[in-house]
Coordinates of C-alpha atoms in Angstrom, one line a residue:
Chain A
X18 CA 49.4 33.8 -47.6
X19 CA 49.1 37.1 -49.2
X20 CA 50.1 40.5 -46.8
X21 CA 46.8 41.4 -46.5
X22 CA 46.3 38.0 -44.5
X23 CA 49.8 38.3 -43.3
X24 CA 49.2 41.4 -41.7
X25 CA 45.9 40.4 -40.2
X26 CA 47.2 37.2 -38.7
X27 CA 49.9 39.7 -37.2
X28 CA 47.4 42.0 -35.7
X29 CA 45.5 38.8 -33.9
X30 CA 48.5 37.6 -32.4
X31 CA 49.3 40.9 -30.8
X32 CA 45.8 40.9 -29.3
X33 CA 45.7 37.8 -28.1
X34 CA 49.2 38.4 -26.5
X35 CA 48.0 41.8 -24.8
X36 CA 45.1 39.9 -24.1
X37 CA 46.5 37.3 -22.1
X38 CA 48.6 39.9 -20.1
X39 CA 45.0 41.4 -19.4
X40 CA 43.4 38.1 -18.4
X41 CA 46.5 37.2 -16.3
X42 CA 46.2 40.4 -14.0
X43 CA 42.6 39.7 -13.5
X44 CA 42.4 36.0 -12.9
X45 CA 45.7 35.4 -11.8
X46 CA 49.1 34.6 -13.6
X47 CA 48.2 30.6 -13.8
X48 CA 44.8 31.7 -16.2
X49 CA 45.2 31.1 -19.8
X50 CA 43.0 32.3 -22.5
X51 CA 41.2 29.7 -25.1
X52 CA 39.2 29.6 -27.9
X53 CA 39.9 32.6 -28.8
X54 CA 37.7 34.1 -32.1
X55 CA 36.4 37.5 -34.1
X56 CA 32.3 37.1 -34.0
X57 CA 31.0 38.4 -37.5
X58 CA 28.4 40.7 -35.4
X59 CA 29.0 44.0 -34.2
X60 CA 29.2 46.0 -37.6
X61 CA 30.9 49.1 -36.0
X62 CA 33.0 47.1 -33.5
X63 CA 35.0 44.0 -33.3
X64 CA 33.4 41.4 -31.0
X65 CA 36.1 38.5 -29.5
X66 CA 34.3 35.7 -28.2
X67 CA 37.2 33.3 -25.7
X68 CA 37.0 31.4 -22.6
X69 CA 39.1 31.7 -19.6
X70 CA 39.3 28.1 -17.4
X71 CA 39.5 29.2 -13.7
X72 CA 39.4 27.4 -10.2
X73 CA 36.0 27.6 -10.5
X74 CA 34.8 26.8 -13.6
X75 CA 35.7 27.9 -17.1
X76 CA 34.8 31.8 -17.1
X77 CA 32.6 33.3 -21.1
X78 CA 33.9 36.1 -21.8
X79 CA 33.8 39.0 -24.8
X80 CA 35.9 41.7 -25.7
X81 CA 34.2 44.4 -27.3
X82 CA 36.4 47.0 -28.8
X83 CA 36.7 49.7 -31.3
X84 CA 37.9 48.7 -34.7
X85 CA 41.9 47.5 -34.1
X86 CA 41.3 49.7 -30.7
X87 CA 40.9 52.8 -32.4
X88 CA 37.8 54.7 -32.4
X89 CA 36.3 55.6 -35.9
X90 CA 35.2 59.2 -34.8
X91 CA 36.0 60.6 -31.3
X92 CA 32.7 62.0 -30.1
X93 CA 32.5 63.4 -26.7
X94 CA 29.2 61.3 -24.6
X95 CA 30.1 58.2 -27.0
X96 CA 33.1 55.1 -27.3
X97 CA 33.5 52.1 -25.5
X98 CA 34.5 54.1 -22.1
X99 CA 31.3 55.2 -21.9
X100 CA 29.6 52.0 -22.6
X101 CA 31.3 50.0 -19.6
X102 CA 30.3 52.7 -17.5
X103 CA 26.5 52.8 -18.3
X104 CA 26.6 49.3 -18.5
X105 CA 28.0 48.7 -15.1
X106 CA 25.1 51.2 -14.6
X107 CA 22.5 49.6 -16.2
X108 CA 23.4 46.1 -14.5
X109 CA 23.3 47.7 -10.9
X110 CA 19.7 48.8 -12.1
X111 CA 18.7 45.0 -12.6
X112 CA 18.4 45.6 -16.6
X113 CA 18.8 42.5 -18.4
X114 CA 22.4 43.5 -19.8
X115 CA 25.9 41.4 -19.6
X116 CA 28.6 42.1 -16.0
X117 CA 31.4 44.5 -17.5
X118 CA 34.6 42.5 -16.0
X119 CA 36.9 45.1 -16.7
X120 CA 37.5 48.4 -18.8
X121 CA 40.5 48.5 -20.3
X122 CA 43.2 51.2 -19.8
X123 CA 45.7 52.5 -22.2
X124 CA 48.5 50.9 -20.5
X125 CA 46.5 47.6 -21.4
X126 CA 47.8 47.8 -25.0
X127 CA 44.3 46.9 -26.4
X128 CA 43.3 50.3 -27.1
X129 CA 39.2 51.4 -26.9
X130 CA 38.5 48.1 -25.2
X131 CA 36.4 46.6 -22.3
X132 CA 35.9 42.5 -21.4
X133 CA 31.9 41.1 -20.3
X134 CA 30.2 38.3 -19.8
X135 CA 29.5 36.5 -22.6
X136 CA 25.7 35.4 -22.4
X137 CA 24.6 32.3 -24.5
X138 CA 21.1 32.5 -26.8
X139 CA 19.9 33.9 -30.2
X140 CA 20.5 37.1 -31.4
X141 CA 19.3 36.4 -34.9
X142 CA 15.6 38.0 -35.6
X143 CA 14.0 35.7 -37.9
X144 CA 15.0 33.0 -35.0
X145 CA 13.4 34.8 -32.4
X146 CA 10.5 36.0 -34.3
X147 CA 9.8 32.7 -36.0
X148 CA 11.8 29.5 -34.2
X149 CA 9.1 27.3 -32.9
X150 CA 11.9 27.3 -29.9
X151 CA 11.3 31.1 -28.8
X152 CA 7.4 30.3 -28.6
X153 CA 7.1 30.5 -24.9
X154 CA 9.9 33.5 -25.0
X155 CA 7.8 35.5 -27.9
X156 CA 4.5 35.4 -25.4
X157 CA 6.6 37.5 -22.9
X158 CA 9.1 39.3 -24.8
X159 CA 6.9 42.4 -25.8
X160 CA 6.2 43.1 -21.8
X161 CA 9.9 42.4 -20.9
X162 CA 11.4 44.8 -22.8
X163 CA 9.1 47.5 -22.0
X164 CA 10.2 46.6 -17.9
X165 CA 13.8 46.4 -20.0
X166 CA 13.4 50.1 -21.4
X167 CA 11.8 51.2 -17.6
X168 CA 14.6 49.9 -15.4
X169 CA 17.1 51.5 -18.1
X170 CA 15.4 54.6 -17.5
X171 CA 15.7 54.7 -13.8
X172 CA 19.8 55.2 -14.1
X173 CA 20.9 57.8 -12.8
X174 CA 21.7 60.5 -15.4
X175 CA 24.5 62.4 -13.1
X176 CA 26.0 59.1 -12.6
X177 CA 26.3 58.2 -16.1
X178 CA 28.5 61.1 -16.8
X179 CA 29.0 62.5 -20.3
X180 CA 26.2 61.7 -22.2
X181 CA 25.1 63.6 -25.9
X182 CA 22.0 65.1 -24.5
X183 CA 19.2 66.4 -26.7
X184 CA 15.8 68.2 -26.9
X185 CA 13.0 66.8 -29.2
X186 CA 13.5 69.7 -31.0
X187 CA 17.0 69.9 -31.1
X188 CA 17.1 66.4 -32.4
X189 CA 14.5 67.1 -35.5
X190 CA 17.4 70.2 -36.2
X191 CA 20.2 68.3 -36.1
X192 CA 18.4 65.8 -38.3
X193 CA 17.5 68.0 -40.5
X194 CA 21.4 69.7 -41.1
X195 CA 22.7 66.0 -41.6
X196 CA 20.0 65.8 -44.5
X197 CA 20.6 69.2 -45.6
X198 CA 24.3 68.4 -46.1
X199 CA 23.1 65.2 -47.9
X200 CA 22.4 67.2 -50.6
X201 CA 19.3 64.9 -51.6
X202 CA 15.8 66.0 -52.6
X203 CA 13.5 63.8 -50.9
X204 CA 10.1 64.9 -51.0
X205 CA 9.3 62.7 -48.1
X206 CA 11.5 63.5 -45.9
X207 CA 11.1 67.6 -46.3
X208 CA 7.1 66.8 -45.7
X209 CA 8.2 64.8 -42.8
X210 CA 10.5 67.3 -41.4
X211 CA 7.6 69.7 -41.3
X212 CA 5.1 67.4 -39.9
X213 CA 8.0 66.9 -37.0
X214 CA 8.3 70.6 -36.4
X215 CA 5.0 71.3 -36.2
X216 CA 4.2 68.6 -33.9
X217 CA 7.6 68.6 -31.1
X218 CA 6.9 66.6 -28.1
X219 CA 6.2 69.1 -25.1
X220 CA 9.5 69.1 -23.0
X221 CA 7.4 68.0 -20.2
X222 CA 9.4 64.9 -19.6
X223 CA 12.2 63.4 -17.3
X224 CA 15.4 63.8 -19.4
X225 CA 16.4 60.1 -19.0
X226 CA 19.2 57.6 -20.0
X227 CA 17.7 56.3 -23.2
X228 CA 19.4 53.2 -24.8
X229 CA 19.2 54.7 -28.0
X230 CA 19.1 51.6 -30.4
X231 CA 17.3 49.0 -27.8
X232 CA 15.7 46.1 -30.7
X233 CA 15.4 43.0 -32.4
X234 CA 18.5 42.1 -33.6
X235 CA 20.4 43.5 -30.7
X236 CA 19.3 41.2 -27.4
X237 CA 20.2 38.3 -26.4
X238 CA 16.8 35.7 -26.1
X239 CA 16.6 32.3 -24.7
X240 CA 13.3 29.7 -25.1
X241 CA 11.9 31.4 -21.6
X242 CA 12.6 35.0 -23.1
X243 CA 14.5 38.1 -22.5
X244 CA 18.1 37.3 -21.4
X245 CA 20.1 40.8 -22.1
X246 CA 20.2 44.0 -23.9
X247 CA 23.3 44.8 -26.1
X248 CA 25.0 47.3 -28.1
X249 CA 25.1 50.6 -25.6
X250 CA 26.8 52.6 -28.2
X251 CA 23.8 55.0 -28.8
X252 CA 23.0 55.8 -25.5
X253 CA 22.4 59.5 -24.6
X254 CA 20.1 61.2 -22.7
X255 CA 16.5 62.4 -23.9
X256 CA 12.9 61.2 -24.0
X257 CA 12.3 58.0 -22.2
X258 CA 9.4 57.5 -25.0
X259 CA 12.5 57.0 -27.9
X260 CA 13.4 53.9 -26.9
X261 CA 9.6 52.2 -26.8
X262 CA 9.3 54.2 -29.9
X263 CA 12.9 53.0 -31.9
X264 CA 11.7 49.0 -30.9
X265 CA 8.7 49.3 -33.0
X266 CA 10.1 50.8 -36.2
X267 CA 8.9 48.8 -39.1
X268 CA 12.2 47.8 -40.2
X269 CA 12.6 45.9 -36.7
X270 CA 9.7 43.7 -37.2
X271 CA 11.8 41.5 -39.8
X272 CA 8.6 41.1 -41.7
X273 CA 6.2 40.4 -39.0
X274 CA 4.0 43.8 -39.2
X275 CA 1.0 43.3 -36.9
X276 CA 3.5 42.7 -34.3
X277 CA 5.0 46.3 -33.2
X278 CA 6.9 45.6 -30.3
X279 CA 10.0 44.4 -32.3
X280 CA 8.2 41.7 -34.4
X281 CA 7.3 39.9 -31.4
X282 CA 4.4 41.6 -29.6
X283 CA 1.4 44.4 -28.9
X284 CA 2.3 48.2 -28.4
X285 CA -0.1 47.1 -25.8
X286 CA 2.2 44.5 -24.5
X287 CA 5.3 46.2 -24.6
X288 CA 3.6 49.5 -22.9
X289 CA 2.0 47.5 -19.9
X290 CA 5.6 45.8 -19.4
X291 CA 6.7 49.5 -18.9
X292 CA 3.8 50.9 -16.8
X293 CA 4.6 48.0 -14.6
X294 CA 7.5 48.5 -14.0
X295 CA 7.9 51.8 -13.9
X296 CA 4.5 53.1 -12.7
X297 CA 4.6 56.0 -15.4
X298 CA 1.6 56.0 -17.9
X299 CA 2.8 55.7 -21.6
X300 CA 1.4 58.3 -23.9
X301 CA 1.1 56.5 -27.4
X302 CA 1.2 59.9 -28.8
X303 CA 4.7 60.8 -28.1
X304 CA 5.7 57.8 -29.0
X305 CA 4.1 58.0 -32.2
X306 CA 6.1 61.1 -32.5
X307 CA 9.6 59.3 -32.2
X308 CA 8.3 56.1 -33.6
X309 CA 8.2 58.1 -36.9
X310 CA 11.5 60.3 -36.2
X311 CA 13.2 56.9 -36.2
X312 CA 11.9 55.4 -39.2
X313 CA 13.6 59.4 -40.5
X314 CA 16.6 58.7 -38.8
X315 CA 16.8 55.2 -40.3
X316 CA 16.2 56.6 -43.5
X317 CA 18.8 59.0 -43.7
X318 CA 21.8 56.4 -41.9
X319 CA 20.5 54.3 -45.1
X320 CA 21.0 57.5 -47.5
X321 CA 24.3 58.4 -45.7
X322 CA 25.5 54.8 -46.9
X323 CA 24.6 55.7 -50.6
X324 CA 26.8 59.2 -50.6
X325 CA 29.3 56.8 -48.6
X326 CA 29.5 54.6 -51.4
X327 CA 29.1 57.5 -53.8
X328 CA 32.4 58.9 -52.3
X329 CA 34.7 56.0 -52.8
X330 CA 33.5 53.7 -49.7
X331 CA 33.4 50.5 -52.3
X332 CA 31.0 47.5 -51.2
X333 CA 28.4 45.5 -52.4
X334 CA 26.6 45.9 -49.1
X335 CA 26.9 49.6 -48.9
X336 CA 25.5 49.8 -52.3
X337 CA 22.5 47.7 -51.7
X338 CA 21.8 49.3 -48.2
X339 CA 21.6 53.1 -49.7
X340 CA 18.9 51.6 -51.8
X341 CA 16.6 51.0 -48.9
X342 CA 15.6 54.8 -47.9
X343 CA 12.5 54.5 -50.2
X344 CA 11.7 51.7 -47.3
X345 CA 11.7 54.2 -44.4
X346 CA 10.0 56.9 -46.8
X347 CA 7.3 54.5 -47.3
X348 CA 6.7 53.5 -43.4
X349 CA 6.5 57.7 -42.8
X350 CA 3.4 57.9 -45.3
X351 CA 2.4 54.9 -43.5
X352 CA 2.7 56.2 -39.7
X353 CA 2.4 59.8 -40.5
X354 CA -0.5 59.9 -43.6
X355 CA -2.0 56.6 -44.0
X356 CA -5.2 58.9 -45.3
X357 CA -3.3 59.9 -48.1
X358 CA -3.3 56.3 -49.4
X359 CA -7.0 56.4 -50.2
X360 CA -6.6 58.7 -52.7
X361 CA -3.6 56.8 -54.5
Chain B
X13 CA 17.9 49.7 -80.0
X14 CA 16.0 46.7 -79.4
X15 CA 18.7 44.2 -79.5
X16 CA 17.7 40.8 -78.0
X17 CA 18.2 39.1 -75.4
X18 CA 16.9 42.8 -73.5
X19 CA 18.5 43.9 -70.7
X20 CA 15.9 42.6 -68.5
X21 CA 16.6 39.2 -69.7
X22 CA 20.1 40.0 -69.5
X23 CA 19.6 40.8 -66.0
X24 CA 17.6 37.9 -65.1
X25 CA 19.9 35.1 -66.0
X26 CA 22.8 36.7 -64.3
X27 CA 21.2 37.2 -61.0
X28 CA 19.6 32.9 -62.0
X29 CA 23.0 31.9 -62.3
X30 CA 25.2 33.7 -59.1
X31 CA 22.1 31.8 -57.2
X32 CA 21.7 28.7 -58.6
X33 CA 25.4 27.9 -59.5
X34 CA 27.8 30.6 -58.0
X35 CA 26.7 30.9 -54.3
X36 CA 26.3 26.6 -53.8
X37 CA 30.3 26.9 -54.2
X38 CA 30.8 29.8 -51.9
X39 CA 30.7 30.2 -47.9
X40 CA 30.6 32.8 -45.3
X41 CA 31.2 36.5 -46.1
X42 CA 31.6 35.8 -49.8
X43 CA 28.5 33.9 -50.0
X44 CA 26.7 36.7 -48.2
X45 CA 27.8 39.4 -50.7
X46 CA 26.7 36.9 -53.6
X47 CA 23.3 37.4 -52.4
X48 CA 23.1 40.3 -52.1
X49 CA 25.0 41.1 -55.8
X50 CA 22.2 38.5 -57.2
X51 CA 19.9 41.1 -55.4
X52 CA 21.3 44.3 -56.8
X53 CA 20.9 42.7 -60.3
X54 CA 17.1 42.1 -59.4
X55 CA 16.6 45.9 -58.1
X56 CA 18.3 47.2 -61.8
X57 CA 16.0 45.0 -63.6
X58 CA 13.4 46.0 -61.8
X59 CA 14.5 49.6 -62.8
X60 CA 15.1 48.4 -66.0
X61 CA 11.9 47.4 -66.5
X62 CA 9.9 50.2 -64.7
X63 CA 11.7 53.0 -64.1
X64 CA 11.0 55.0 -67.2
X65 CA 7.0 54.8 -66.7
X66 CA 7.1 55.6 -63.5
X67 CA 9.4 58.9 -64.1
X68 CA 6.7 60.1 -66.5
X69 CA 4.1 59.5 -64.2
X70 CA 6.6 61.7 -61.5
X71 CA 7.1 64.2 -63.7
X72 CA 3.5 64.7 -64.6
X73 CA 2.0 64.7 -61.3
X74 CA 4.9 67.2 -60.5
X75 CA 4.3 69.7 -63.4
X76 CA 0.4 69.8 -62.2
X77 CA 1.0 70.2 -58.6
X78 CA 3.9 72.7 -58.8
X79 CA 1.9 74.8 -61.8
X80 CA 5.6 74.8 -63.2
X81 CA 7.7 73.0 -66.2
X82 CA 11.6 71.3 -66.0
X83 CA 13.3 68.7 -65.7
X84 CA 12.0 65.9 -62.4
X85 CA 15.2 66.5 -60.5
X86 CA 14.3 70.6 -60.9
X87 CA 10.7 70.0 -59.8
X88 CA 11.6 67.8 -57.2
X89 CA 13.8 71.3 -55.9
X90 CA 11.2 73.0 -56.4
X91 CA 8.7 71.1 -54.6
X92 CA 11.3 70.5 -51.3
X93 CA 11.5 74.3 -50.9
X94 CA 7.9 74.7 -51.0
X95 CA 7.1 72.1 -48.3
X96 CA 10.3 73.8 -46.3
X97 CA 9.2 76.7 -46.7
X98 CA 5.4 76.0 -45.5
X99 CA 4.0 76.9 -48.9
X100 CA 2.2 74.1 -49.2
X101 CA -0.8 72.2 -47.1
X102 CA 0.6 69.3 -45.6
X103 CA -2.5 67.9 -46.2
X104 CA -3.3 68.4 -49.1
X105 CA -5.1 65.5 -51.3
X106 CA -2.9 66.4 -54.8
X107 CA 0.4 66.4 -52.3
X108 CA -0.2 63.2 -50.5
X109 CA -1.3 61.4 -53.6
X110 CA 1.9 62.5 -55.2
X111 CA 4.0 61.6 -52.5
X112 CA 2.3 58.4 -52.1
X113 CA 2.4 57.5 -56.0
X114 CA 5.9 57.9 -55.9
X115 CA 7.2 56.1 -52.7
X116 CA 5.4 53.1 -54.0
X117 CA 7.0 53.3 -57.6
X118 CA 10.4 53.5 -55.6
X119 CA 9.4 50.7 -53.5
X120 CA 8.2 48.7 -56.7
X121 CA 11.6 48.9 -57.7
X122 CA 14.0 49.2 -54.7
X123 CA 12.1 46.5 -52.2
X124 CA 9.0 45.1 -53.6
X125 CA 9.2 42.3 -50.8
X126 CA 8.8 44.9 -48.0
X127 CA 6.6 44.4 -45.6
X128 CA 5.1 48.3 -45.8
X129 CA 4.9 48.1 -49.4
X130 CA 3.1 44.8 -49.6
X131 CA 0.5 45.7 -47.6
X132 CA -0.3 49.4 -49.0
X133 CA -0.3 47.5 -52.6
X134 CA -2.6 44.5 -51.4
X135 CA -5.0 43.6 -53.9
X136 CA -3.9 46.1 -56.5
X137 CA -2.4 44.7 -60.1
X138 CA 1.4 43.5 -59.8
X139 CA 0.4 42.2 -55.8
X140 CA 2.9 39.8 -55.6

C-alpha cells in the first residue's frame, strides 16, 4: 500500500471506531455496526451506507457528513446542522424525506455529521426516466413532487432557524457579483441579466422554506413512485415558485425534453400536484422567471468549475464540466428568446 | 503546416482507442474518467475542426453590430457593457441573431448531443 491508501484506510478506521461509540449510545452497548461502506454519491459530502442488527430487526442507516467532518466553507444558514434540523422539519410535515436518527455533536468525534434512514430505490435519472420498471412510478411522479415541493413549503420558517434568506432581486444581484468576479464575457448571460432585472418577480409572495435543489438525480423512486427527497444542503428561504421552477431546468430532464417536470412529467402535472396539495394557484409566469434564473445559476456553478480548474483545481471532470456553460446559455435563448431563433 | 495524419485525425483515433481498448480494462472511478477524457478529445476535435470558421463568423457579426473594429475578445467587452449598460434593445433582431448564431457554434462544439441544441438545429445541415 502506498501512504496515500495508508492514510485513508487510517481515516476509515477511526470513523468506524467513533462510529460504533455513536451507534452504541443510541441502540445500546450490545449493537454492532456492519457492512460498513463510502457510497460514490454525494459530490460535496461523504455518504456511509451500514447496517445496525437490533432486537428488532436489522436497522438501514446513513451517515451523511462533511468531507472528513470538516465543512468546506462555513456559511451561516448552511452545513449538516442545519440539514438535520429542516429535515426533522420537513419529515414532521409528511414530505417524502428520510427519519434523521441523530445529529451528531462535537463530543461525538465525527465532526459535521448526522445518521438517517437509509431508504432503498433508484436514484439514477436515466433509470427513472427510462427503466421499463419506473413506468407505473413515472405516470405519478410529476404530481408527487409538486405535493412534495407544497408540503416542503408549509414548514415553518421560524422553526427552521437560520436560514440564507433572499429577495428575487437580491438573488439576480448576488448572481450577477459572482459572475462579475468571474471575470468572463458572456454575451448571454449579461443579456440574461438584464432581461432578469427588468422583469423581478413582485415580492407579493410567502417567503417560504424552499428546498433549493429539489430534482432528478436527487430522490429516491421506487416502481409505485416517489419515495423521498434528498440532499437539503441548498435549502434557504425565498420564493416557493424556485423549487417547481429548479425541477424543470433542461439539464434535469437527462434528455427527455418534452417532459418538464424533471424528465418525467407535464408542468401541468407537476403544478396540479401542488395546487392540490397546497390549495395555492401556480402562476406559470413566475416560474418561468426562476426556471430561467436556474438554468443562469447552473451556468455559472458550470463556469465557476472552469476558473476552478483554471486555478490549479486539477481533474478531468472539472475540466469537462466547465465546458458545459454554452449548455445553460443555450436553454436561456431557448426559455427567454425562442423568437430570436427564427431569424438564425 | 499541413502535416498528415491532421490533428483531427489525430484526435479521432486517440479518443477510438481509450474507448474501444483502454476503458474494457478499467473499472469504477478510473473507468469513469476514461470516458469522459475520450470525451474531452471529441470536444477539441470538434474545435479543431470548427472553431476557426465559427470565430470569423463571431467576429463579423460582432464588428457589424457594435459599428466598431478589434479583436473578438475586445468586441465581446464591448458588447457586455453595452447590454449592461441598457444601450442596446434587448430585442433587437441583429442582437438575438448574433447571440443565437453563437451559442449554437459553442454548442456545435462543446455538446452537440444536447438536448437544447438538437432540437434548435433540427433539420438544418450537420443534424446529427
Amino acid at each position: 500500500m502506498d501512504d496515500a491508501s495508508d492514510r485513508l484506510a487510517a481515516a476509515e478506521t477511526a470513523l468506524a471506531t467513533a462510529l460504533q461509540g455513536v451507534v452504541g449510545r443510541l441502540y445500546g452497548a450490545g449493537a454492532q455496526i456492519k457492512a460498513l461502506q463510502r457510497l460514490s454519491g454525494g459530490a460535496m459530502q461523504e455518504l456511509w451506507a451500514f447496517d445496525v442488527p437490533t432486537g428488532d430487526g436489522v436497522r438501514e442507516l446513513i451517515l451523511r457528513r462533511s468531507p472528513g467532518g470538516v465543512a468546506k466553507r462555513q456559511v451561516p444558514g448552511t452545513g449538516m446542522e442545519m440539514e438535520a434540523r429542516v429535515l426533522r422539519l420537513a419529515v414532521a410535515a409528511g414530505v417524502p424525506a428520510p427519519r434523521v436518527e441523530y445529529a451528531m455533536t462535537p463530543s461525538d468525534g465525527l465532526g459535521s455529521a448526522y445518521i438517517m434512514e437509509r431508504i432503498p430505490g433508484e436514484t439514477l435519472a436515466p433509470r427513472i426516466l427510462r427503466g421499463p420498471e419506473y413506468a407505473q412510478a413515472r405516470t405519478r411522479l410529476a404530481f408527487q413532487l409538486g405535493a412534495a415541493a407544497a408540503k416542503i413549503h408549509r414548514i415553518d420558517v421560524d422553526a427552521a432557524g437560520d436560514l440564507n434568506r433572499a429577495t428575487p432581486a437580491e438573488s439576480v444581484a448576488s448572481a450577477y457579483e459572482r459572475y462579475r468576479a468571474l471575470g468572463m464575457d458572456r454575451p448571454v448571460f449579461e443579456w440574461a441579466f438584464r432581461w432578469f432585472r427588468d422583469h423581478i418577480p413582485s415580492a407579493d409572495f410567502k417567503p417560504s422554506v424552499v428546498h433549493g435543489d429539489l430534482r432528478t438525480g436527487n430522490i429516491i423512486v421506487g416502481p409505485e413512485g416517489l419515495r423521498s427527497v434528498l440532499d437539503w444542503e441548498a435549502t434557504h428561504v425565498g420564493d416557493p415558485m424556485e423549487d417547481l421552477a429548479w425541477l424543470c431546468i433542461p439539464p434535469w430532464r437527462f434528455g427527455e425534453l418534452d417532459k418538464p417536470a424533471g424528465g418525467v412529467g407535464t408542468r401541468e402535472e407537476l403544478f396540479a400536484g401542488y395546487e392540490a396539495e397546497s390549495g395555492q394557484k401556480v402562476d406559470p409566469e413566475r416560474v418561468r422567471f426562476w426556471e430561467a434564473f436556474g438554468s443562469l445559476r447552473w451556468g455559472l456553478a458550470t463556469a465557476l468549475m472552469a476558473r476552478d480548474f483554471q486555478a490549479g483545481d486539477r481533474s478531468v471532470e472539472r475540466a469537462a464540466i466547465g465546458r458545459r456553460t454554452s449548455e445553460n446559455e443555450i436553454d436561456l435563448l431557448a426559455i427567454l428568446a425562442p423568437e430570436g431563433r427564427a431569424h438564425a | 503546416m499541413r502535416e498528415q495524419p491532421t490533428a483531427v485525425e489525430l484526435l479521432d483515433i486517440v479518443a477510438e482507442f481509450l474507448r474501444a481498448e483502454v476503458l474494457p480494462a478499467l473499472s469504477g472511478r478510473t473507468a469513469f474518467h476514461t470516458r469522459v477524457a475520450a470525451n474531452v478529445l471529441d470536444m477539441v476535435r470538434r474545435e479543431v475542426a470548427l472553431g476557426p470558421g465559427a470565430l470569423v463568423g463571431e467576429a463579423e457579426r460582432l464588428r457589424s453590430l457594435l459599428g466598431s473594429d478589434g479583436d473578438v475578445a475586445d468586441l465581446n467587452h464591448e458588447l457586455c457593457e453595452r447590454i449592461a449598460g441598457g444601450d442596446v434593445d434587448l430585442f433587437d433582431a441583429d442582437l438575438l441573431d448574433h447571440l443565437w448564431k453563437t451559442t449554437i457554434d459553442t454548442v456545435a462544439i462543446d455538446q452537440p448531443k444536447y438536448a437544447t441544441y438538437r432540437r434548435a438545429t433540427a433539420g438544418e445541415p450537420g443534424d446529427a
